[in-house]
Amino acid sequence: MTTDRQWLRAAIELSRQCPPSRTAYCVGAIVVDPYGRELARGYSREGDPQIHAEESALGKLSTVDIRGATVYSSMEPCSARLSRSRTCTGLIVEAGVRRVVFALREPPLFVECHGVELLEQAGVEVVEVPDLAGLVRDVNSSVLGSQR
């Protein structure tokens, strides 16, 4: 769990690089291979105002076999999007990712998210680390207000 927490904290820190938005969350994601080596990282709106963090990180690995990898995401991967038809949950499953570790379930401000359930149904191990959720809420205070 210590390694999971370290990678997840790094993903949360990465989310601070997101261009601010009042209509989208700031999320960071890091893809790590089964041996604990970082493969790629991404954050929301990195180079494209519509891109999500997991989508950004996975997109950097389009020619790499990442079956068995772990995605560390500050927030639950999306299962519905307003801006694109492909969801982060779908991209993760399609890539053959083995595990997803995240801190905060996506609040239902923009869409209803069922990422955890869909990932688990697809056989992906999902690990939630809720004691780090406050850090994600802090990064997203412009959208979430002062929720705790």
Tab-separated table of C-alpha atoms in Angstrom:
chain	number	residue	atom	x	y	z
A	1	MET	CA	0.000	0.000	0.000
A	2	THR	CA	2.903	2.381	0.630
A	3	THR	CA	3.903	2.308	-3.031
A	4	ASP	CA	0.273	2.835	-4.054
A	5	ARG	CA	0.068	5.844	-1.760
A	6	GLN	CA	3.306	7.298	-3.146
A	7	TRP	CA	2.178	6.993	-6.751
A	8	LEU	CA	-1.271	8.310	-5.888
A	9	ARG	CA	0.202	11.326	-4.086
A	10	ALA	CA	2.340	11.969	-7.184
A	11	ALA	CA	-0.802	11.848	-9.364
A	12	ILE	CA	-2.562	14.291	-7.030
A	13	GLU	CA	0.440	16.612	-7.169
A	14	LEU	CA	0.421	16.336	-10.973
A	15	SER	CA	-3.226	17.450	-11.005
A	16	ARG	CA	-2.069	20.866	-9.791
A	17	GLN	CA	-0.671	21.457	-13.299
A	18	CYS	CA	-4.152	21.431	-14.834
A	19	PRO	CA	-5.271	24.718	-16.334
A	20	PRO	CA	-8.051	25.927	-14.021
A	21	SER	CA	-11.659	25.451	-15.035
A	22	ARG	CA	-15.005	26.046	-13.367
A	23	THR	CA	-16.612	23.371	-15.541
A	24	ALA	CA	-14.168	20.462	-15.244
A	25	TYR	CA	-12.136	18.678	-12.610
A	26	CYS	CA	-8.374	18.870	-12.236
A	27	VAL	CA	-7.087	15.292	-12.351
A	28	GLY	CA	-3.632	13.752	-12.589
A	29	ALA	CA	-2.869	10.211	-13.759
A	30	ILE	CA	0.268	8.085	-13.864
A	31	VAL	CA	0.631	4.723	-15.604
A	32	VAL	CA	3.056	2.311	-13.900
A	33	ASP	CA	4.167	-1.043	-15.294
A	34	PRO	CA	3.941	-4.283	-13.258
A	35	TYR	CA	7.567	-3.793	-12.138
A	36	GLY	CA	6.907	-0.377	-10.602
A	37	ARG	CA	8.364	1.733	-13.428
A	38	GLU	CA	6.568	4.835	-14.591
A	39	LEU	CA	5.457	4.593	-18.208
A	40	ALA	CA	3.595	7.879	-18.680
A	41	ARG	CA	1.735	10.623	-16.902
A	42	GLY	CA	-0.932	13.102	-17.885
A	43	TYR	CA	-3.288	15.663	-16.488
A	44	SER	CA	-6.620	17.150	-17.431
A	45	ARG	CA	-6.500	19.694	-20.266
A	46	GLU	CA	-2.852	18.873	-21.016
A	47	GLY	CA	-2.403	20.232	-24.537
A	48	ASP	CA	-6.143	19.989	-25.306
A	49	PRO	CA	-8.968	21.662	-23.380
A	50	GLN	CA	-11.102	18.480	-23.663
A	51	ILE	CA	-8.546	15.823	-22.686
A	52	HIS	CA	-8.849	13.906	-19.418
A	53	ALA	CA	-5.843	12.867	-17.337
A	54	GLU	CA	-6.092	9.119	-17.951
A	55	GLU	CA	-6.732	9.724	-21.646
A	56	SER	CA	-3.629	11.925	-21.820
A	57	ALA	CA	-1.370	9.404	-20.086
A	58	LEU	CA	-2.694	6.397	-22.023
A	59	GLY	CA	-2.439	8.319	-25.297
A	60	LYS	CA	1.309	8.649	-24.794
A	61	LEU	CA	1.522	4.853	-24.741
A	62	SER	CA	-0.445	4.048	-27.891
A	63	THR	CA	2.371	1.865	-29.265
A	64	VAL	CA	3.302	0.240	-25.927
A	65	ASP	CA	1.782	-2.956	-24.540
A	66	ILE	CA	0.561	-1.934	-21.081
A	67	ARG	CA	-1.413	-5.044	-20.182
A	68	GLY	CA	-0.936	-5.596	-16.472
A	69	ALA	CA	-0.140	-1.962	-15.702
A	70	THR	CA	-1.635	0.142	-12.912
A	71	VAL	CA	-3.216	3.557	-13.435
A	72	TYR	CA	-2.962	5.942	-10.505
A	73	SER	CA	-5.572	8.659	-10.873
A	74	SER	CA	-6.411	11.356	-8.393
A	75	MET	CA	-10.118	10.900	-9.190
A	76	GLU	CA	-12.293	7.969	-10.237
A	77	PRO	CA	-11.977	7.480	-14.014
A	78	CYS	CA	-14.991	8.783	-15.908
A	79	SER	CA	-17.686	6.498	-17.259
A	80	ALA	CA	-19.623	9.263	-19.046
A	81	ARG	CA	-18.391	12.379	-20.825
A	82	LEU	CA	-19.955	15.493	-22.224
A	83	SER	CA	-16.988	16.342	-24.467
A	84	ARG	CA	-16.114	13.008	-26.150
A	85	SER	CA	-17.622	9.619	-26.792
A	86	ARG	CA	-14.731	7.533	-25.402
A	87	THR	CA	-14.573	7.397	-21.621
A	88	CYS	CA	-11.472	6.953	-19.504
A	89	THR	CA	-12.973	3.792	-18.031
A	90	GLY	CA	-13.359	2.387	-21.545
A	91	LEU	CA	-9.812	3.370	-22.519
A	92	ILE	CA	-8.419	1.713	-19.373
A	93	VAL	CA	-10.279	-1.548	-20.003
A	94	GLU	CA	-9.364	-1.532	-23.699
A	95	ALA	CA	-5.659	-1.057	-22.844
A	96	GLY	CA	-5.627	-4.114	-20.570
A	97	VAL	CA	-4.784	-2.195	-17.403
A	98	ARG	CA	-4.842	-4.561	-14.405
A	99	ARG	CA	-5.380	-2.106	-11.534
A	100	VAL	CA	-6.681	1.393	-10.918
A	101	VAL	CA	-5.873	3.278	-7.712
A	102	PHE	CA	-7.669	6.545	-6.975
A	103	ALA	CA	-8.512	8.872	-4.084
A	104	LEU	CA	-11.877	10.538	-4.787
A	105	ARG	CA	-15.018	9.223	-6.444
A	106	GLU	CA	-16.217	11.625	-9.108
A	107	PRO	CA	-18.901	13.883	-7.622
A	108	PRO	CA	-22.108	14.026	-9.720
A	109	LEU	CA	-21.756	17.703	-10.655
A	110	PHE	CA	-21.441	17.204	-14.417
A	111	VAL	CA	-22.329	13.550	-15.110
A	112	GLU	CA	-23.241	10.433	-13.136
A	113	CYS	CA	-20.054	8.383	-12.841
A	114	HIS	CA	-19.971	4.604	-12.499
A	115	GLY	CA	-16.267	4.105	-13.210
A	116	VAL	CA	-15.587	1.853	-10.226
A	117	GLU	CA	-18.453	-0.485	-11.045
A	118	LEU	CA	-17.611	-0.705	-14.753
A	119	LEU	CA	-13.924	-1.331	-14.084
A	120	GLU	CA	-14.719	-4.075	-11.578
A	121	GLN	CA	-17.209	-5.666	-13.988
A	122	ALA	CA	-14.404	-5.776	-16.578
A	123	GLY	CA	-12.097	-7.565	-14.121
A	124	VAL	CA	-9.931	-4.571	-13.237
A	125	GLU	CA	-8.848	-4.421	-9.593
A	126	VAL	CA	-9.927	-1.075	-8.130
A	127	VAL	CA	-8.330	0.383	-5.007
A	128	GLU	CA	-9.814	3.485	-3.386
A	129	VAL	CA	-7.661	5.465	-0.952
A	130	PRO	CA	-10.284	7.790	0.574
A	131	ASP	CA	-7.999	9.313	3.209
A	132	LEU	CA	-6.243	11.198	0.352
A	133	ALA	CA	-9.549	12.498	-1.054
A	134	GLY	CA	-9.226	15.779	0.841
A	135	LEU	CA	-6.128	16.625	-1.190
A	136	VAL	CA	-8.100	16.092	-4.415
A	137	ARG	CA	-10.962	18.232	-3.098
A	138	ASP	CA	-8.465	20.993	-2.299
A	139	VAL	CA	-7.075	20.936	-5.849
A	140	ASN	CA	-10.662	21.114	-7.162
A	141	SER	CA	-11.960	23.755	-4.746
A	142	SER	CA	-12.857	26.098	-7.643
A	143	VAL	CA	-15.368	23.487	-8.820
A	144	LEU	CA	-16.327	21.787	-5.572
A	145	GLY	CA	-16.264	24.813	-3.283
A	146	SER	CA	-15.205	24.048	0.254
A	147	GLN	CA	-16.764	20.541	0.462
A	148	ARG	CA	-15.027	18.177	2.839
